mmCIF file of C-alpha atoms in Angstrom:
data_model
loop_
_atom_site.group_PDB
_atom_site.id
_atom_site.type_symbol
_atom_site.label_atom_id
_atom_site.label_comp_id
_atom_site.label_asym_id
_atom_site.label_seq_id
_atom_site.Cartn_x
_atom_site.Cartn_y
_atom_site.Cartn_z
ATOM 1 C CA MET A 1 41.027 151.076 92.311
ATOM 2 C CA LYS A 2 42.317 148.591 95.079
ATOM 3 C CA MET A 3 40.064 145.010 95.395
ATOM 4 C CA GLN A 4 40.471 142.011 97.573
ATOM 5 C CA ILE A 5 40.569 139.089 95.319
ATOM 6 C CA LYS A 6 36.971 137.972 96.135
ATOM 7 C CA GLU A 7 35.731 141.509 94.749
ATOM 8 C CA PHE A 8 38.178 141.160 92.037
ATOM 9 C CA ALA A 9 36.570 137.817 91.255
ATOM 10 C CA GLN A 10 33.078 138.819 91.260
ATOM 11 C CA LEU A 11 34.046 141.848 88.910
ATOM 12 C CA THR A 12 35.716 139.736 86.379
ATOM 13 C CA GLY A 13 33.614 136.531 86.642
ATOM 14 C CA VAL A 14 36.483 134.666 87.593
ATOM 15 C CA SER A 15 36.752 132.235 90.732
ATOM 16 C CA VAL A 16 39.290 132.797 93.515
ATOM 17 C CA ARG A 17 40.967 129.464 93.037
ATOM 18 C CA THR A 18 41.592 130.370 89.411
ATOM 19 C CA LEU A 19 43.300 133.792 90.619
ATOM 20 C CA HIS A 20 45.624 131.785 92.755
ATOM 21 C CA TYR A 21 46.403 129.640 89.816
ATOM 22 C CA TYR A 22 46.940 132.829 87.696
ATOM 23 C CA ASP A 23 49.491 134.027 90.411
ATOM 24 C CA GLU A 24 51.182 130.439 90.794
ATOM 25 C CA ILE A 25 52.190 130.120 86.971
ATOM 26 C CA GLY A 26 52.903 133.744 86.615
ATOM 27 C CA LEU A 27 50.126 134.767 84.401
ATOM 28 C CA LEU A 28 48.180 137.303 86.339
ATOM 29 C CA LYS A 29 50.047 138.285 89.804
ATOM 30 C CA PRO A 30 48.325 140.709 92.381
ATOM 31 C CA SER A 31 49.323 144.442 92.470
ATOM 32 C CA GLU A 32 50.098 144.149 96.252
ATOM 33 C CA VAL A 33 50.271 140.808 98.837
ATOM 34 C CA ASP A 34 49.917 142.258 102.324
ATOM 35 C CA ALA A 35 52.668 141.061 104.209
ATOM 36 C CA GLN A 36 50.911 140.294 107.289
ATOM 37 C CA THR A 37 47.979 138.952 106.365
ATOM 38 C CA GLY A 38 48.866 137.265 103.129
ATOM 39 C CA TYR A 39 45.711 138.367 101.124
ATOM 40 C CA ARG A 40 46.125 139.838 97.521
ATOM 41 C CA PHE A 41 44.932 142.813 96.001
ATOM 42 C CA TYR A 42 44.232 143.907 92.594
ATOM 43 C CA ASP A 43 43.856 147.356 90.975
ATOM 44 C CA GLY A 44 42.857 148.791 87.612
ATOM 45 C CA SER A 45 46.246 147.236 85.740
ATOM 46 C CA SER A 46 45.137 143.659 87.073
ATOM 47 C CA LEU A 47 41.842 144.298 85.376
ATOM 48 C CA GLU A 48 43.170 145.378 82.176
ATOM 49 C CA ARG A 49 45.745 142.447 82.398
ATOM 50 C CA MET A 50 42.540 139.956 82.887
ATOM 51 C CA GLN A 51 40.792 141.612 79.865
ATOM 52 C CA GLU A 52 43.396 140.553 77.903
ATOM 53 C CA ILE A 53 43.563 137.176 79.371
ATOM 54 C CA LEU A 54 39.499 136.875 78.520
ATOM 55 C CA PHE A 55 40.055 137.703 75.192
ATOM 56 C CA TYR A 56 42.567 135.123 74.280
ATOM 57 C CA ARG A 57 40.397 132.441 76.432
ATOM 58 C CA GLU A 58 37.553 133.472 74.290
ATOM 59 C CA LEU A 59 40.120 132.568 70.845
ATOM 60 C CA ASP A 60 40.634 129.328 72.678
ATOM 61 C CA PHE A 61 44.189 130.238 73.056
ATOM 62 C CA SER A 62 46.241 127.871 75.835
ATOM 63 C CA LEU A 63 47.134 129.818 79.010
ATOM 64 C CA LYS A 64 50.964 129.174 78.213
ATOM 65 C CA THR A 65 50.140 130.570 74.746
ATOM 66 C CA ILE A 66 48.570 133.833 76.234
ATOM 67 C CA ALA A 67 51.512 134.035 78.576
ATOM 68 C CA GLU A 68 53.765 134.138 75.814
ATOM 69 C CA ILE A 69 51.671 136.684 73.870
ATOM 70 C CA LEU A 70 51.177 139.014 76.830
ATOM 71 C CA SER A 71 55.036 139.043 77.643
ATOM 72 C CA SER A 72 56.162 139.500 73.747
ATOM 73 C CA PRO A 73 57.986 142.678 73.280
ATOM 74 C CA ASP A 74 55.606 143.881 70.269
ATOM 75 C CA TYR A 75 52.346 142.940 71.980
ATOM 76 C CA ASP A 76 49.486 145.954 71.125
ATOM 77 C CA LYS A 77 47.753 145.990 74.588
ATOM 78 C CA GLN A 78 45.087 148.509 73.061
ATOM 79 C CA GLN A 79 44.225 146.591 69.981
ATOM 80 C CA ALA A 80 43.727 143.579 72.163
ATOM 81 C CA LEU A 81 41.130 145.347 74.509
ATOM 82 C CA SER A 82 39.875 147.365 71.486
ATOM 83 C CA ARG A 83 39.045 143.980 69.725
ATOM 84 C CA GLN A 84 37.695 142.331 72.943
ATOM 85 C CA ARG A 85 35.026 144.875 73.342
ATOM 86 C CA LYS A 86 34.006 144.314 69.553
ATOM 87 C CA LEU A 87 34.012 140.741 70.195
ATOM 88 C CA LEU A 88 32.003 141.059 73.414
ATOM 89 C CA LEU A 89 29.227 143.384 71.679
ATOM 90 C CA ALA A 90 29.059 140.838 68.724
ATOM 91 C CA LYS A 91 28.232 138.487 71.120
ATOM 92 C CA LYS A 92 25.632 140.225 73.284
ATOM 93 C CA GLU A 93 24.105 140.854 70.097
ATOM 94 C CA ARG A 94 23.925 137.325 69.429
ATOM 95 C CA LEU A 95 22.381 136.232 72.391
ATOM 96 C CA GLU A 96 19.704 138.843 72.152
ATOM 97 C CA GLN A 97 18.906 137.475 68.483
ATOM 98 C CA LEU A 98 18.940 133.972 70.349
ATOM 99 C CA ILE A 99 16.642 134.902 73.229
ATOM 100 C CA ALA A 100 14.360 136.791 70.780
ATOM 101 C CA THR A 101 13.964 133.637 68.685
ATOM 102 C CA LEU A 102 13.154 131.512 71.503
ATOM 103 C CA ASP A 103 10.448 133.700 72.351
ATOM 104 C CA SER A 104 9.049 133.997 69.003
ATOM 105 C CA VAL A 105 8.652 130.349 69.117
ATOM 106 C CA GLU A 106 6.764 130.021 72.236
ATOM 107 C CA LYS A 107 4.442 132.773 70.868
ATOM 108 C CA GLY A 108 4.035 129.944 68.055
ATOM 109 C CA MET A 109 5.427 132.718 65.488
ATOM 110 C CA GLY A 110 8.105 130.447 64.040
ATOM 111 C CA PHE A 111 11.676 130.498 63.919
ATOM 112 C CA MET A 112 13.420 133.886 63.353
ATOM 113 C CA LYS A 113 16.245 133.839 61.144
ATOM 114 C CA THR A 114 19.219 135.480 62.890
ATOM 115 C CA LYS A 115 22.559 136.923 61.579
ATOM 116 C CA ASN A 116 25.415 137.750 63.483
ATOM 117 C CA GLU A 117 29.203 138.555 62.797
ATOM 118 C CA TYR A 118 30.286 137.190 66.437
ATOM 119 C CA GLU A 119 31.246 133.696 64.770
ATOM 120 C CA ALA A 120 33.015 135.650 62.015
ATOM 121 C CA LEU A 121 34.966 138.168 64.358
ATOM 122 C CA LYS A 122 36.379 135.459 66.401
ATOM 123 C CA ASN A 123 37.523 133.336 63.721
ATOM 124 C CA GLN A 124 39.061 136.383 62.107
ATOM 125 C CA TYR A 125 41.074 137.453 65.304
ATOM 126 C CA ALA A 126 42.087 133.773 65.821
ATOM 127 C CA LYS A 127 43.297 133.276 62.141
ATOM 128 C CA GLU A 128 45.868 136.940 62.431
ATOM 129 C CA ALA A 129 46.630 135.709 66.201
ATOM 130 C CA LYS A 130 47.744 132.525 64.805
ATOM 131 C CA GLN A 131 49.362 134.209 61.496
ATOM 132 C CA ARG A 132 51.658 136.403 64.068
ATOM 133 C CA TRP A 133 52.250 133.857 67.252
ATOM 134 C CA GLY A 134 51.537 130.758 65.240
ATOM 135 C CA ASN A 135 55.758 130.010 65.581
ATOM 136 C CA THR A 136 56.129 130.213 69.173
ATOM 137 C CA ASP A 137 56.580 126.983 70.743
ATOM 138 C CA ALA A 138 53.410 127.335 73.430
ATOM 139 C CA TYR A 139 51.178 127.764 70.214
ATOM 140 C CA LYS A 140 52.673 124.887 68.742
ATOM 141 C CA GLU A 141 52.212 123.061 71.680
ATOM 142 C CA SER A 142 48.509 123.617 72.296
ATOM 143 C CA GLU A 143 48.013 123.179 68.447
ATOM 144 C CA SER A 144 49.408 119.644 68.742
ATOM 145 C CA ARG A 145 47.176 118.920 71.808
ATOM 146 C CA ASN A 146 44.122 119.727 69.777
ATOM 147 C CA THR A 147 44.984 117.815 67.199
ATOM 148 C CA ASP A 148 45.446 114.583 69.361
ATOM 149 C CA LEU A 149 42.471 114.388 71.111
ATOM 150 C CA SER A 150 41.772 110.639 70.453
ATOM 151 C CA LYS A 151 45.140 109.420 72.024
ATOM 152 C CA ALA A 152 43.913 111.582 75.363
ATOM 153 C CA ALA A 153 40.385 109.964 75.843
ATOM 154 C CA PRO A 154 42.039 106.703 77.377
ATOM 155 C CA LEU A 155 43.839 108.924 79.836
ATOM 156 C CA LEU A 156 40.323 110.353 80.847
ATOM 157 C CA ASP A 157 38.919 106.996 81.167
ATOM 158 C CA ALA A 158 41.490 105.819 83.285
ATOM 159 C CA VAL A 159 40.651 108.750 85.749
ATOM 160 C CA PHE A 160 37.147 107.743 85.758
ATOM 161 C CA GLU A 161 37.987 103.871 86.675
ATOM 162 C CA GLU A 162 39.966 105.348 89.693
ATOM 163 C CA PHE A 163 36.777 107.321 90.820
ATOM 164 C CA ALA A 164 34.968 104.280 90.439
ATOM 165 C CA GLU A 165 37.305 101.976 92.684
ATOM 166 C CA LEU A 166 37.126 104.746 95.258
ATOM 167 C CA ASN A 167 33.386 104.195 94.973
ATOM 168 C CA ARG A 168 33.406 100.886 95.289
ATOM 169 C CA ALA A 169 35.826 100.988 97.979
ATOM 170 C CA GLY A 170 33.297 103.197 99.923
ATOM 171 C CA ALA A 171 34.948 106.110 100.092
ATOM 172 C CA SER A 172 33.074 109.482 100.916
ATOM 173 C CA PRO A 173 33.031 111.906 98.239
ATOM 174 C CA GLU A 174 34.226 114.401 101.128
ATOM 175 C CA SER A 175 37.289 112.323 101.726
ATOM 176 C CA GLU A 176 40.914 113.542 101.112
ATOM 177 C CA PRO A 177 41.040 110.738 98.143
ATOM 178 C CA ALA A 178 38.214 111.872 96.473
ATOM 179 C CA LYS A 179 39.371 115.603 96.703
ATOM 180 C CA ILE A 180 42.504 114.404 95.267
ATOM 181 C CA MET A 181 40.781 112.650 92.415
ATOM 182 C CA ALA A 182 38.561 115.735 91.758
ATOM 183 C CA GLU A 183 41.687 117.729 91.257
ATOM 184 C CA LYS A 184 43.488 115.171 89.355
ATOM 185 C CA LEU A 185 40.406 115.122 87.035
ATOM 186 C CA GLN A 186 40.457 118.895 86.647
ATOM 187 C CA GLN A 187 44.554 118.306 85.534
ATOM 188 C CA CYS A 188 43.556 115.874 83.161
ATOM 189 C CA ILE A 189 41.135 117.682 80.863
ATOM 190 C CA THR A 190 43.504 120.916 81.161
ATOM 191 C CA ASP A 191 46.374 119.070 80.026
ATOM 192 C CA ASN A 192 44.797 116.918 77.160
ATOM 193 C CA PHE A 193 41.660 118.760 76.245
ATOM 194 C CA TYR A 194 41.216 122.106 77.387
ATOM 195 C CA THR A 195 41.752 124.441 79.969
ATOM 196 C CA CYS A 196 39.562 123.206 82.482
ATOM 197 C CA THR A 197 38.896 126.464 84.913
ATOM 198 C CA ASP A 198 36.886 125.739 88.330
ATOM 199 C CA GLU A 199 33.510 127.111 86.366
ATOM 200 C CA ILE A 200 33.753 124.157 83.758
ATOM 201 C CA LEU A 201 34.680 121.652 86.300
ATOM 202 C CA LYS A 202 31.755 122.741 88.229
ATOM 203 C CA GLY A 203 29.591 122.555 85.162
ATOM 204 C CA LEU A 204 30.827 119.186 84.068
ATOM 205 C CA GLY A 205 29.878 117.902 87.806
ATOM 206 C CA GLN A 206 26.532 118.833 86.931
ATOM 207 C CA MET A 207 26.150 117.735 83.416
ATOM 208 C CA TYR A 208 27.766 114.213 84.406
ATOM 209 C CA VAL A 209 24.295 113.443 86.066
ATOM 210 C CA ALA A 210 21.651 115.483 84.447
ATOM 211 C CA ASP A 211 22.959 114.630 80.510
ATOM 212 C CA GLU A 212 22.128 110.812 80.423
ATOM 213 C CA ARG A 213 24.544 110.342 77.573
ATOM 214 C CA PHE A 214 27.586 111.431 79.868
ATOM 215 C CA ARG A 215 26.109 109.374 82.922
ATOM 216 C CA LYS A 216 25.906 106.248 80.963
ATOM 217 C CA ASN A 217 29.458 106.490 79.465
ATOM 218 C CA ILE A 218 31.001 107.082 83.154
ATOM 219 C CA ASP A 219 28.807 104.377 84.395
ATOM 220 C CA ARG A 220 30.530 102.209 81.871
ATOM 221 C CA HIS A 221 33.086 102.103 85.009
ATOM 222 C CA GLY A 222 30.728 101.004 87.365
ATOM 223 C CA GLU A 223 26.913 101.844 88.320
ATOM 224 C CA GLY A 224 26.774 105.076 90.402
ATOM 225 C CA THR A 225 30.226 106.087 89.076
ATOM 226 C CA ALA A 226 28.915 109.472 87.333
ATOM 227 C CA GLU A 227 26.874 110.400 90.854
ATOM 228 C CA PHE A 228 29.831 109.721 92.629
ATOM 229 C CA VAL A 229 32.254 112.071 90.285
ATOM 230 C CA SER A 230 29.449 114.632 90.655
ATOM 231 C CA ALA A 231 29.807 114.344 94.563
ATOM 232 C CA CYS A 232 33.584 114.750 94.553
ATOM 233 C CA ILE A 233 33.538 117.951 92.296
ATOM 234 C CA LYS A 234 30.740 119.411 94.637
ATOM 235 C CA ASN A 235 32.600 118.653 97.734
ATOM 236 C CA TYR A 236 36.074 119.770 96.111
ATOM 237 C CA PHE A 237 34.618 123.576 95.825
ATOM 238 C CA LYS A 238 33.169 123.550 99.415
ATOM 239 C CA ALA A 239 36.173 125.275 100.934
ATOM 240 C CA ILE A 240 36.911 128.200 98.696
ATOM 241 C CA PRO A 241 39.998 130.313 99.605
ATOM 242 C CA HIS A 242 39.714 134.253 100.133
ATOM 243 C CA THR A 243 43.192 135.485 100.472
#
């Protein structure tokens, strides 16, 4: 099995930009890089590695913690893959139950009571992982960051204020400073809250204007700031690398 990066991204549901980042930090290296074109290629081992990464991302582990876990000499890859399958099946069942409940409500049949083990499994695996890997520096750093979010909020506000200043200055969402700000926003969220993947940033860009609560909060920095931020994020992803 040999796939170009775009094909691998489509198969795994992870963006090309994210794969570039994983390569940069050493979390997931391509199995091969063409010396002439620079194109990245991935194989079956890459796919297994990505499945392991996705499993620990599902448990809300930071990328740095995941890298330490996967590089540990006593790491059990087969157990991780087996647990991910069980977790995904539980998640699938949960989604099917929620869809059935919505259908029931739409037909006037009332709310259906659902029961699912997804959250229990997720909490169990996260707890076991914490017991096993909790002494690593990366895990401690991740935990520390997650318990100090109140101090991070002003940092995010400062980024939105910079967006507002750009907007007041008449900058285009397609301009280089706007692209830099979109990247800065993504990094700020990743550094202080959670790993902000390309997919998450795109979703946030849409939510900032679709959700009135977010719009009002961002527009505290100036009328139209939320629209501007959303447009900057949209333009940031116009040029997607394919190598």
